[in-house]
Short mmCIF file of C-alpha atoms in Angstrom, two decimals:
data_model
loop_
_atom_site.label_atom_id
_atom_site.label_comp_id
_atom_site.label_asym_id
_atom_site.label_seq_id
_atom_site.Cartn_x
_atom_site.Cartn_y
_atom_site.Cartn_z
CA MET A 1 181.32 208.73 118.94
CA ASN A 2 183.06 208.87 115.57
CA ASP A 3 182.28 205.56 113.90
CA SER A 4 185.25 205.80 111.59
CA LYS A 5 187.53 205.23 114.58
CA ILE A 6 185.94 201.89 115.57
CA ASN A 7 188.12 198.91 114.84
CA LEU A 8 185.64 196.36 113.52
CA LEU A 9 186.80 192.99 114.78
CA GLU A 10 186.50 189.69 113.04
CA ALA A 11 187.71 186.37 114.41
CA PRO A 12 187.82 182.88 112.93
CA PHE A 13 185.23 180.47 114.33
CA GLU A 14 185.51 176.88 113.24
CA LEU A 15 182.75 174.55 114.39
CA SER A 16 183.84 170.97 113.90
CA TYR A 17 183.52 167.70 115.68
CA LYS A 18 184.20 164.06 114.97
CA TYR A 19 180.88 162.21 115.00
CA LYS A 20 180.43 158.45 114.89
CA ARG A 21 177.95 156.51 112.80
CA SER A 22 176.44 153.16 113.70
CA SER A 23 175.35 151.75 110.34
CA GLY A 24 173.06 149.04 111.70
CA PRO A 25 172.79 145.51 110.29
CA VAL A 26 171.53 146.32 106.77
CA MET A 27 173.89 149.13 105.82
CA SER A 28 176.81 147.38 107.53
CA LYS A 29 176.26 144.45 105.16
CA PHE A 30 176.17 146.84 102.17
CA PHE A 31 179.43 148.61 103.04
CA GLU A 32 181.18 145.40 104.08
CA GLY A 33 180.13 143.90 100.72
CA LEU A 34 181.76 146.74 98.81
CA SER A 35 185.09 145.91 100.45
CA GLN A 36 184.67 142.37 99.04
CA LYS A 37 183.78 143.67 95.55
CA LYS A 38 180.11 142.79 95.97
CA ILE A 39 177.10 145.12 95.74
CA PHE A 40 174.16 144.25 97.98
CA GLY A 41 170.61 145.48 97.76
CA THR A 42 167.50 144.74 99.80
CA LYS A 43 164.34 143.08 98.53
CA SER A 44 160.82 143.94 99.64
CA LYS A 45 157.91 141.53 100.04
CA ALA A 46 156.67 142.76 96.64
CA GLN A 47 160.06 141.68 95.16
CA LYS A 48 161.23 145.27 94.61
CA VAL A 49 165.03 145.43 94.90
CA PHE A 50 166.62 148.56 96.35
CA ALA A 51 170.29 149.15 95.49
CA PRO A 52 172.10 150.61 97.25
CA ALA A 53 170.44 148.70 100.09
CA ALA A 54 167.66 150.62 101.85
CA GLU A 55 166.56 149.93 105.42
CA TYR A 56 162.89 150.80 104.85
CA ASP A 57 160.64 150.81 101.79
CA PRO A 58 159.45 154.42 101.40
CA ASP A 59 156.15 153.29 99.81
CA THR A 60 155.09 150.27 101.87
CA ARG A 61 157.06 151.38 104.97
CA GLU A 62 158.18 147.79 105.58
CA ALA A 63 161.55 147.06 107.16
CA LEU A 64 163.79 145.58 104.46
CA THR A 65 165.86 142.70 105.79
CA GLU A 66 166.30 140.34 102.80
CA ILE A 67 169.77 140.99 101.36
CA VAL A 68 170.33 140.21 97.66
CA GLU A 69 173.44 140.64 95.51
CA VAL A 70 173.02 142.87 92.45
CA GLY A 71 175.23 144.00 89.57
CA PRO A 72 178.13 144.39 89.39
CA GLY A 73 177.13 145.77 85.98
CA GLY A 74 174.34 148.26 85.50
CA THR A 75 172.63 150.69 83.15
CA ILE A 76 172.94 154.47 83.00
CA GLU A 77 169.55 156.04 83.83
CA SER A 78 170.78 159.63 83.64
CA TRP A 79 174.05 161.51 83.89
CA SER A 80 175.73 164.91 84.15
CA TRP A 81 179.17 165.51 82.61
CA VAL A 82 181.92 167.23 84.61
CA ASN A 83 184.35 168.56 82.05
CA SER A 84 186.73 170.34 84.43
CA PRO A 85 186.86 168.56 87.78
CA ARG A 86 187.58 170.84 90.73
CA SER A 87 189.80 170.13 93.69
CA HIS A 88 186.98 168.62 95.76
CA HIS A 89 186.04 166.05 93.10
CA LEU A 90 187.33 162.51 93.61
CA LEU A 91 188.39 162.12 89.96
CA LYS A 92 190.90 164.47 88.36
CA THR A 93 190.00 163.80 84.73
CA PRO A 94 186.63 164.52 83.04
CA PHE A 95 183.85 162.21 84.26
CA ALA A 96 180.08 161.98 84.65
CA PHE A 97 177.97 161.79 87.79
CA ALA A 98 175.47 159.11 86.86
CA LEU A 99 172.40 157.37 88.17
CA ILE A 100 173.13 153.69 87.61
CA LYS A 101 170.50 150.99 87.86
CA LEU A 102 172.48 147.89 88.79
CA ASP A 103 171.53 144.61 87.15
CA GLY A 104 168.75 143.03 89.20
CA ALA A 105 167.82 146.27 90.98
CA ASP A 106 164.70 148.44 90.63
CA THR A 107 166.26 151.66 91.91
CA ALA A 108 169.28 153.66 90.78
CA MET A 109 172.52 154.42 92.61
CA LEU A 110 174.47 157.65 92.28
CA HIS A 111 178.10 157.10 91.28
CA MET A 112 180.59 158.22 88.64
CA VAL A 113 181.42 157.06 85.09
CA SER A 114 184.91 157.76 83.75
CA ASP A 115 187.53 156.68 81.21
CA CYS A 116 185.28 157.81 78.37
CA ASP A 117 184.35 160.86 76.32
CA GLU A 118 181.18 162.82 76.88
CA SER A 119 179.98 161.79 73.42
CA ASP A 120 180.26 158.09 74.39
CA LEU A 121 177.52 158.48 77.04
CA SER A 122 173.82 157.95 76.60
CA ILE A 123 170.89 156.81 78.69
CA GLY A 124 170.67 153.04 78.59
CA LYS A 125 174.42 152.40 78.15
CA LYS A 126 175.80 149.45 80.14
CA VAL A 127 178.53 150.07 82.73
CA LEU A 128 180.84 148.02 84.97
CA PRO A 129 182.52 149.00 88.27
CA VAL A 130 186.25 149.58 88.69
CA TRP A 131 187.09 148.44 92.21
CA SER A 132 189.55 150.03 94.57
CA GLU A 133 192.53 147.89 95.56
CA ASN A 134 192.50 149.53 99.01
CA PRO A 135 188.95 149.00 100.27
CA THR A 136 187.72 150.90 103.35
CA GLU A 137 184.10 149.63 103.59
CA ALA A 138 182.78 152.78 101.94
CA ILE A 139 181.02 153.72 98.71
CA THR A 140 184.45 154.81 97.40
CA ASP A 141 185.46 151.12 97.30
CA ILE A 142 184.04 151.49 93.79
CA ASN A 143 186.47 153.97 92.18
CA TYR A 144 184.02 154.64 89.34
CA PHE A 145 182.16 152.82 86.56
CA ILE A 146 183.36 152.38 82.98
CA LEU A 147 181.38 151.73 79.82
CA GLU A 148 181.01 148.07 78.96
CA SER A 149 183.10 147.42 75.83
CA MET B 1 137.57 170.50 121.84
CA ILE B 2 138.00 167.08 120.21
CA GLN B 3 139.02 164.49 122.78
CA ALA B 4 142.36 162.80 122.17
CA GLY B 5 144.02 159.89 123.84
CA VAL B 6 147.20 157.84 123.78
CA ILE B 7 146.50 154.32 122.52
CA GLY B 8 150.07 153.08 122.19
CA VAL B 9 153.44 153.80 123.77
CA GLY B 10 156.64 152.24 122.42
CA GLN B 11 160.10 152.54 123.92
CA THR B 12 163.45 151.08 122.97
CA ASN B 13 165.65 149.79 125.72
CA TYR B 14 167.97 152.57 126.80
CA ASP B 15 171.72 152.09 126.83
CA SER B 16 174.93 154.09 126.56
CA LYS B 17 175.57 152.70 123.08
CA ARG B 18 172.95 151.13 120.83
CA ARG B 19 175.54 150.19 118.20
CA ASP B 20 173.30 147.32 117.05
CA VAL B 21 171.02 149.77 115.20
CA SER B 22 171.34 152.77 112.91
CA MET B 23 169.52 155.99 113.78
CA ALA B 24 166.72 154.80 111.49
CA GLY B 25 166.62 151.41 113.18
CA LEU B 26 166.46 153.04 116.61
CA VAL B 27 163.44 155.24 115.88
CA ARG B 28 161.71 152.40 114.05
CA GLU B 29 162.13 150.07 117.03
CA ALA B 30 160.09 152.48 119.19
CA ILE B 31 157.54 153.07 116.40
CA ASP B 32 156.98 149.34 115.82
CA LYS B 33 156.34 148.82 119.53
CA ALA B 34 153.94 151.80 119.74
CA MET B 35 151.97 150.67 116.67
CA LEU B 36 151.79 147.10 117.96
CA ALA B 37 150.51 148.36 121.32
CA ALA B 38 148.00 150.62 119.55
CA ASP B 39 146.95 147.82 117.19
CA ILE B 40 147.09 150.01 114.07
CA GLU B 41 148.63 149.69 110.61
CA TRP B 42 150.41 152.38 108.58
CA ASP B 43 147.32 153.33 106.58
CA ALA B 44 145.72 154.56 109.82
CA VAL B 45 148.49 157.13 110.40
CA ASP B 46 147.44 160.58 109.13
CA ALA B 47 150.55 162.56 110.11
CA VAL B 48 153.96 162.06 111.72
CA VAL B 49 155.54 164.41 114.28
CA LEU B 50 159.22 163.93 115.11
CA GLY B 51 161.11 165.61 117.93
CA LYS B 52 164.72 165.66 118.98
CA ALA B 53 167.25 167.94 120.62
CA PRO B 54 169.70 170.04 118.55
CA ASP B 55 170.72 168.70 115.12
CA MET B 56 174.32 169.22 116.21
CA PHE B 57 173.97 166.37 118.70
CA GLU B 58 174.27 163.79 115.91
CA GLY B 59 175.31 166.11 113.09
CA VAL B 60 172.22 165.27 111.02
CA ILE B 61 170.49 168.40 109.81
CA MET B 62 166.70 168.06 109.39
CA PRO B 63 166.50 164.50 110.75
CA GLU B 64 162.78 164.30 109.92
CA LEU B 65 163.80 164.16 106.23
CA TYR B 66 166.85 161.92 106.75
CA LEU B 67 164.59 159.49 108.62
CA ALA B 68 161.48 159.89 106.44
CA ASP B 69 161.48 156.23 105.28
CA ALA B 70 162.02 154.84 108.76
CA ILE B 71 159.30 156.96 110.40
CA GLY B 72 156.82 156.19 107.60
CA ALA B 73 156.49 159.86 106.71
CA VAL B 74 156.79 159.53 102.92
CA GLY B 75 153.57 160.89 101.41
CA LYS B 76 152.21 162.04 104.77
CA PRO B 77 152.34 165.42 106.51
CA VAL B 78 155.44 165.54 108.71
CA LEU B 79 156.54 168.08 111.30
CA ARG B 80 159.75 168.34 113.32
CA VAL B 81 159.77 169.86 116.81
CA HIS B 82 162.80 171.19 118.67
CA THR B 83 162.60 172.79 122.12
CA ALA B 84 165.88 171.60 123.67
CA GLY B 85 165.50 169.10 126.54
CA SER B 86 161.77 169.68 126.79
CA VAL B 87 161.33 168.58 123.18
CA GLY B 88 159.96 165.13 123.99
CA GLY B 89 157.16 166.76 125.97
CA SER B 90 156.38 169.54 123.53
CA THR B 91 156.43 167.04 120.65
CA ALA B 92 153.72 165.04 122.44
CA VAL B 93 151.67 168.20 123.01
CA ILE B 94 152.01 169.25 119.38
CA ALA B 95 151.14 165.76 118.10
CA ALA B 96 148.04 165.73 120.34
CA SER B 97 147.15 169.23 119.14
CA HIS B 98 147.09 167.89 115.59
CA VAL B 99 144.41 165.43 116.67
CA CYS B 100 142.48 168.01 118.72
CA SER B 101 142.47 170.32 115.68
CA GLY B 102 140.20 167.88 113.87
CA GLN B 103 142.50 167.90 110.84
CA PHE B 104 144.10 164.55 111.71
CA LYS B 105 142.48 161.51 113.30
CA THR B 106 145.57 159.54 114.23
CA VAL B 107 149.07 160.93 114.67
CA LEU B 108 152.29 158.96 115.12
CA THR B 109 154.88 160.81 117.15
CA VAL B 110 158.47 159.79 117.83
CA THR B 111 161.47 161.29 119.60
CA PHE B 112 165.02 160.06 119.93
CA GLU B 113 168.65 160.73 120.68
CA LYS B 114 171.66 158.63 119.80
CA GLN B 115 174.21 160.18 122.11
CA SER B 116 176.81 157.52 121.29
CA GLU B 117 177.22 159.10 117.85
CA SER B 118 178.19 162.45 119.27
CA ASN B 119 178.92 164.39 122.43
CA ALA B 120 176.09 166.53 123.79
CA THR B 121 178.30 168.47 126.19
CA TRP B 122 180.47 169.56 123.28
CA ALA B 123 177.42 170.50 121.22
CA LEU B 124 176.14 172.66 124.10
CA SER B 125 179.51 174.33 124.60
CA PRO B 126 181.20 175.30 121.33
CA ARG B 127 184.50 177.19 121.36
CA TYR B 128 183.37 180.70 120.48
CA PRO B 129 185.86 183.44 119.62
CA TYR B 130 186.78 186.14 122.21
CA SER B 131 185.86 183.88 125.16
CA PRO B 132 187.53 181.05 127.02
CA HIS B 133 186.08 177.60 126.43
CA ILE B 134 183.92 176.83 129.47
CA ASN B 135 182.83 173.32 128.41
CA ALA B 136 180.54 173.21 131.44
CA GLY B 137 177.67 171.15 130.03
CA ALA B 138 174.18 171.07 131.48
CA GLY B 139 175.29 170.14 135.00
CA GLY B 140 177.58 173.13 135.19
CA TYR B 141 174.77 175.35 134.00
CA PHE B 142 172.20 174.12 136.52
CA ALA B 143 174.48 173.79 139.57
CA PRO B 144 174.24 177.53 140.47
CA PHE B 145 170.42 177.34 140.33
CA ILE B 146 170.55 174.39 142.72
CA ARG B 147 172.99 176.28 144.97
CA GLU B 148 170.49 179.14 145.15
CA TYR B 149 167.65 176.75 146.02
CA ILE B 150 169.75 175.36 148.88
CA ARG B 151 170.58 178.92 150.06
CA ARG B 152 166.91 179.91 150.12
CA TYR B 153 165.44 176.96 151.98
CA GLU B 154 168.40 175.31 153.79
CA PRO B 155 167.53 171.69 153.06
CA PRO B 156 169.95 169.03 154.35
CA GLU B 157 172.63 167.76 151.96
CA HIS B 158 171.21 164.23 151.77
CA ILE B 159 168.07 165.32 149.84
CA GLY B 160 169.94 165.16 146.55
CA TRP B 161 171.39 161.74 147.42
CA LYS B 162 167.94 160.52 148.39
CA VAL B 163 166.38 161.47 145.03
CA ALA B 164 169.29 159.92 143.14
CA ALA B 165 169.02 156.65 145.07
CA LYS B 166 165.21 156.52 144.87
CA ASP B 167 165.05 156.97 141.09
CA ARG B 168 167.75 154.32 140.51
CA GLN B 169 165.93 151.92 142.85
CA ASN B 170 162.82 152.47 140.71
CA ALA B 171 164.90 151.81 137.58
CA LEU B 172 165.64 148.31 138.89
CA LYS B 173 161.92 147.62 138.30
CA ASN B 174 162.06 148.93 134.72
CA PRO B 175 163.95 146.58 132.39
CA LEU B 176 164.19 149.33 129.71
CA ALA B 177 166.09 151.71 132.02
CA HIS B 178 169.73 152.41 131.15
CA LEU B 179 171.29 152.56 134.63
CA GLN B 180 170.74 149.38 136.59
CA ILE B 181 172.73 149.71 139.82
CA PRO B 182 171.99 146.86 142.24
CA GLY B 183 172.23 147.89 145.88
CA ILE B 184 172.09 151.61 145.08
CA ASP B 185 171.53 153.71 148.21
CA GLU B 186 172.17 157.20 149.57
CA LYS B 187 175.57 156.23 150.91
CA MET B 188 176.73 154.99 147.50
CA VAL B 189 175.57 158.25 145.90
CA SER B 190 177.26 160.36 148.58
CA GLU B 191 180.61 158.65 148.02
CA THR B 192 180.78 159.38 144.28
CA PRO B 193 183.01 162.23 143.03
CA MET B 194 181.79 165.82 142.99
CA LEU B 195 181.13 166.82 139.37
CA TRP B 196 179.54 170.24 139.53
CA GLU B 197 179.38 171.26 143.18
CA PRO B 198 176.89 170.54 144.82
CA LEU B 199 176.12 167.76 142.30
CA ARG B 200 177.89 164.43 142.62
CA TYR B 201 178.44 161.90 139.84
CA LEU B 202 175.47 159.71 140.76
CA GLU B 203 173.25 162.79 141.19
CA SER B 204 173.55 163.36 137.44
CA CYS B 205 171.81 161.79 134.47
CA PRO B 206 173.61 159.40 132.12
CA SER B 207 174.10 159.82 128.34
CA SER B 208 171.82 157.35 126.60
CA ASP B 209 170.76 156.12 123.20
CA GLY B 210 167.04 155.53 122.82
CA ALA B 211 163.72 156.42 121.24
CA CYS B 212 160.14 156.75 122.42
CA ALA B 213 157.04 156.79 120.21
CA MET B 214 153.32 157.23 120.82
CA VAL B 215 150.14 156.84 118.83
CA ILE B 216 147.59 159.52 119.64
CA THR B 217 144.10 159.27 118.23
CA SER B 218 140.72 160.97 118.34
CA GLU B 219 137.81 159.77 120.43
CA ASP B 220 135.95 158.29 117.43
CA ARG B 221 138.89 156.08 116.50
CA VAL B 222 139.62 154.68 119.96
CA GLY B 223 137.21 151.77 119.69
CA SER B 224 137.66 149.22 122.44
CA ARG B 225 141.35 150.07 122.95
CA ASN B 226 142.99 150.79 126.29
CA VAL B 227 143.46 154.57 126.31
CA ALA B 228 145.10 157.31 128.34
CA TRP B 229 142.84 160.34 127.85
CA ILE B 230 144.62 163.66 127.57
CA ARG B 231 142.82 165.90 130.06
CA GLY B 232 145.13 168.92 129.90
CA MET B 233 148.26 169.89 128.00
CA ALA B 234 150.33 173.04 127.58
CA VAL B 235 153.74 174.47 126.78
CA ARG B 236 155.37 177.67 128.07
CA SER B 237 158.69 179.37 127.36
CA GLU B 238 160.68 182.22 128.81
CA GLY B 239 163.86 184.01 127.77
CA THR B 240 167.25 182.63 128.82
CA LEU B 241 168.42 185.91 130.34
CA SER B 242 165.18 187.87 130.83
CA ALA B 243 165.51 190.56 133.48
CA GLY B 244 163.92 189.51 136.76
CA ARG B 245 163.71 185.85 135.78
CA ASP B 246 163.73 183.42 138.69
CA GLU B 247 165.78 180.47 137.50
CA VAL B 248 164.99 178.47 140.65
CA ASN B 249 161.22 178.80 140.28
CA PRO B 250 160.57 179.88 136.68
CA GLN B 251 157.31 181.64 135.89
CA GLY B 252 156.96 179.56 132.71
CA GLY B 253 156.72 176.36 134.76
CA ILE B 254 154.24 177.88 137.23
CA ASP B 255 151.99 179.12 134.40
CA CYS B 256 152.20 175.87 132.42
CA ALA B 257 151.18 173.80 135.45
CA LYS B 258 148.28 176.12 136.32
CA ASP B 259 147.06 175.88 132.74
CA ILE B 260 146.92 172.08 132.66
CA TYR B 261 145.35 171.84 136.12
CA GLN B 262 142.63 174.22 135.01
CA GLN B 263 142.01 172.24 131.81
CA ALA B 264 141.83 169.00 133.79
CA GLY B 265 139.67 170.51 136.57
CA ILE B 266 142.31 169.80 139.21
CA GLN B 267 142.01 171.96 142.33
CA ASN B 268 144.66 170.30 144.47
CA PRO B 269 147.39 168.54 142.48
CA ARG B 270 148.96 167.05 145.63
CA THR B 271 145.85 164.97 146.41
CA GLU B 272 144.21 164.60 143.00
CA ILE B 273 147.22 163.45 140.96
CA ASP B 274 148.11 159.82 141.68
CA CYS B 275 151.67 159.84 140.34
CA ALA B 276 153.98 161.93 138.16
CA GLU B 277 156.88 161.55 135.77
CA ILE B 278 158.86 164.77 136.20
CA TYR B 279 161.98 165.76 134.28
CA VAL B 280 164.73 165.41 136.89
CA PRO B 281 168.14 165.18 135.18
CA PHE B 282 169.95 166.31 138.35
CA SER B 283 168.78 165.11 141.76
CA TRP B 284 167.80 168.45 143.30
CA TYR B 285 165.35 169.15 140.52
CA GLU B 286 162.80 166.86 142.17
CA PRO B 287 162.13 169.16 145.14
CA MET B 288 162.56 172.27 142.98
CA TRP B 289 159.92 171.13 140.48
CA LEU B 290 157.54 169.84 143.17
CA GLU B 291 157.35 173.45 144.32
CA ASN B 292 157.27 174.97 140.82
CA LEU B 293 154.41 172.63 139.85
CA GLY B 294 152.36 173.57 142.90
CA PHE B 295 152.46 170.21 144.67
CA CYS B 296 153.50 172.13 147.81
CA ASP B 297 154.50 175.60 149.00
CA LEU B 298 157.89 177.11 148.26
CA GLY B 299 160.59 175.61 150.47
CA GLU B 300 158.49 172.51 151.21
CA GLY B 301 159.49 170.34 148.24
CA TRP B 302 162.56 168.85 149.90
CA LYS B 303 160.39 167.80 152.86
CA LEU B 304 158.11 165.76 150.58
CA THR B 305 161.20 164.03 149.19
CA ASP B 306 162.65 163.51 152.67
CA GLU B 307 159.41 162.05 154.04
CA GLY B 308 159.25 159.50 151.25
CA VAL B 309 156.11 160.99 149.70
CA THR B 310 157.67 160.67 146.21
CA ALA B 311 158.86 157.08 146.70
CA MET B 312 157.14 154.17 144.94
CA ASP B 313 155.13 153.47 148.11
CA GLY B 314 154.52 157.14 148.95
CA SER B 315 151.30 159.06 148.38
CA LEU B 316 152.72 160.89 145.33
CA PRO B 317 155.17 158.56 143.56
CA VAL B 318 157.51 160.48 141.22
CA ASN B 319 159.56 158.93 138.40
CA MET B 320 158.44 155.34 138.84
CA SER B 321 160.31 154.43 135.64
CA GLY B 322 163.63 155.59 137.08
CA GLY B 323 163.31 158.99 135.42
CA VAL B 324 165.88 161.00 133.49
CA LEU B 325 168.40 160.12 136.21
CA SER B 326 168.29 156.51 134.95
CA SER B 327 167.84 156.98 131.18
CA ASN B 328 168.58 160.13 129.20
CA PRO B 329 168.28 159.93 125.42
CA ILE B 330 167.81 163.73 125.54
CA GLY B 331 165.38 164.25 122.66
CA ALA B 332 163.21 161.37 123.89
CA SER B 333 163.51 162.05 127.64
CA GLY B 334 160.46 164.32 127.76
CA MET B 335 158.30 161.94 125.73
CA ILE B 336 159.32 159.08 128.02
CA ARG B 337 157.86 161.10 130.91
CA PHE B 338 154.63 161.68 128.96
CA GLY B 339 154.47 158.06 127.76
CA GLU B 340 155.21 156.62 131.20
CA ALA B 341 152.45 158.82 132.66
CA ALA B 342 150.11 157.33 130.04
CA LEU B 343 151.23 153.76 130.80
CA GLN B 344 150.41 154.30 134.49
CA VAL B 345 146.76 155.24 133.86
CA MET B 346 146.47 152.47 131.24
CA GLY B 347 147.68 150.03 133.90
CA LEU B 348 150.54 148.89 131.66
CA ALA B 349 153.56 149.94 133.72
CA GLU B 350 154.23 146.37 134.85
CA ASP B 351 156.69 146.12 137.75
CA HIS B 352 156.77 149.88 138.31
CA GLN B 353 152.98 150.29 138.15
CA VAL B 354 151.41 152.50 140.82
CA GLU B 355 148.41 150.63 142.12
CA ASP B 356 145.11 152.09 140.95
CA ALA B 357 146.66 155.08 139.19
CA LYS B 358 143.85 157.06 137.53
CA ILE B 359 145.37 160.50 136.97
CA SER B 360 149.03 161.10 136.23
CA MET B 361 151.26 163.92 135.08
CA GLY B 362 154.01 164.04 132.46
CA HIS B 363 156.47 166.96 132.65
CA ALA B 364 159.52 168.10 130.70
CA TYR B 365 161.79 171.11 130.82
CA GLY B 366 164.68 172.25 128.69
CA GLY B 367 167.13 174.92 127.68
CA ALA B 368 168.26 177.06 130.61
CA ALA B 369 165.21 175.85 132.61
CA GLN B 370 163.13 178.01 130.29
CA PHE B 371 161.05 175.66 128.08
CA PHE B 372 158.21 173.71 129.70
CA ALA B 373 155.79 171.07 128.44
CA MET B 374 153.25 169.19 130.56
CA TRP B 375 150.20 167.03 130.34
CA ILE B 376 147.64 165.35 132.55
CA VAL B 377 146.39 161.95 131.43
CA SER B 378 143.56 159.97 132.92
CA SER B 379 141.96 156.55 132.68
CA THR B 380 138.62 158.31 132.25
CA LYS B 381 137.54 160.79 129.61
CA ASP B 382 135.81 163.30 131.91
#
């Protein structure tokens, strides 16, 4: 057989399916809170506050059921500047992905900081959330954080 | 070999939709119950082994990492097992092997499925290019094997109905079971629609949410606890489309059963095993597996079913819990068989307890009837 005569076929194959997620009582409270412009964390027996809320303490393994409100302000723990956002990014102007420790929390939350220049950012800077006016009970109910003036 | 035993079994209640819990909450519910039953704290757990069916079922890739906090695996060795429908059984065998190795004293093992968050039939039947979309699901795959069994041995049609009714009657004595159908009988089964000829609707397993966990420990850590001693355990696999493969009576199942009987010193499983939890997702698999597991000769399995031998009050009760036909959180379904076998010899099976059960069998199969996992547990160590 002369291989050069073989028509090598290629066909599209898209694997997709709509899953469902049951958030359970703790994470339901967290996402519902966002739609009401509140940020909830969970507190362990040792008074450690996880925000965003966690269902289980990774160190003590205890189930975390005590809900506490944190923030809405927080502190930048670390950040990475995105100078030229791409089509898949939620923000179209330059912004930073940042780890933000919300006031009253012991852990950091990943979100975005915008409406600022790269040179304005530093570890330890205080930030405040900008809330969406069309909440959907999702982490995107916070559009992004801005530097506290 | 180091002796290992089950000291705690924990099961969630099984239902079509456990919307009250997240995936993490579901697995933790089973773990909490198993650890309470075993009377151990987290510091006693040396390793965690998690099993579930394909990641595509819930769309969570590497669930052992996603669930690390909930299963208490942070800072401990963790292993994930996946062997299709048999996974609950092979996960138990692998967890017990960790203890028998001497490397780990106490192992926590958990399996789950949350079918309400996905669609298993879809995940088993993707739309591949160049072929029509069959979308047959497991029932469509196994129906031809069942047809061949019926052709070989000419059992009467009501055998399938009888298994389906018997397992659902047993489920009425198990408050955790998903399907609770008061008044279930052969007639009711026979009047349900044909799904995958010759399987009718009520001859098929449901889709369930649920989790099952066990604590397995070494002899020196048992203390005064109630224990189901693991007397034999094995897994076997064979290729989906191997030439000469007998799908009705797979060699992998025959070999796996012989292996565990030999380990446990069982000469005659029919008389020496007091009861068994066998993976029967479709009614006819009870007689088919009775033969494959050597409880009787080929072609005789349906007679045991017909004579009531496998009923709660028979001499070899099978699927006292209601079986896979009553609850099917796929990834957990095998471990439920293994855990229920343990509960029987621990005397903890409550309303579906077989009186004086001393030796029981847990069995699971998966894939295209090609993956097998089994164990024998006993109330005594030797």
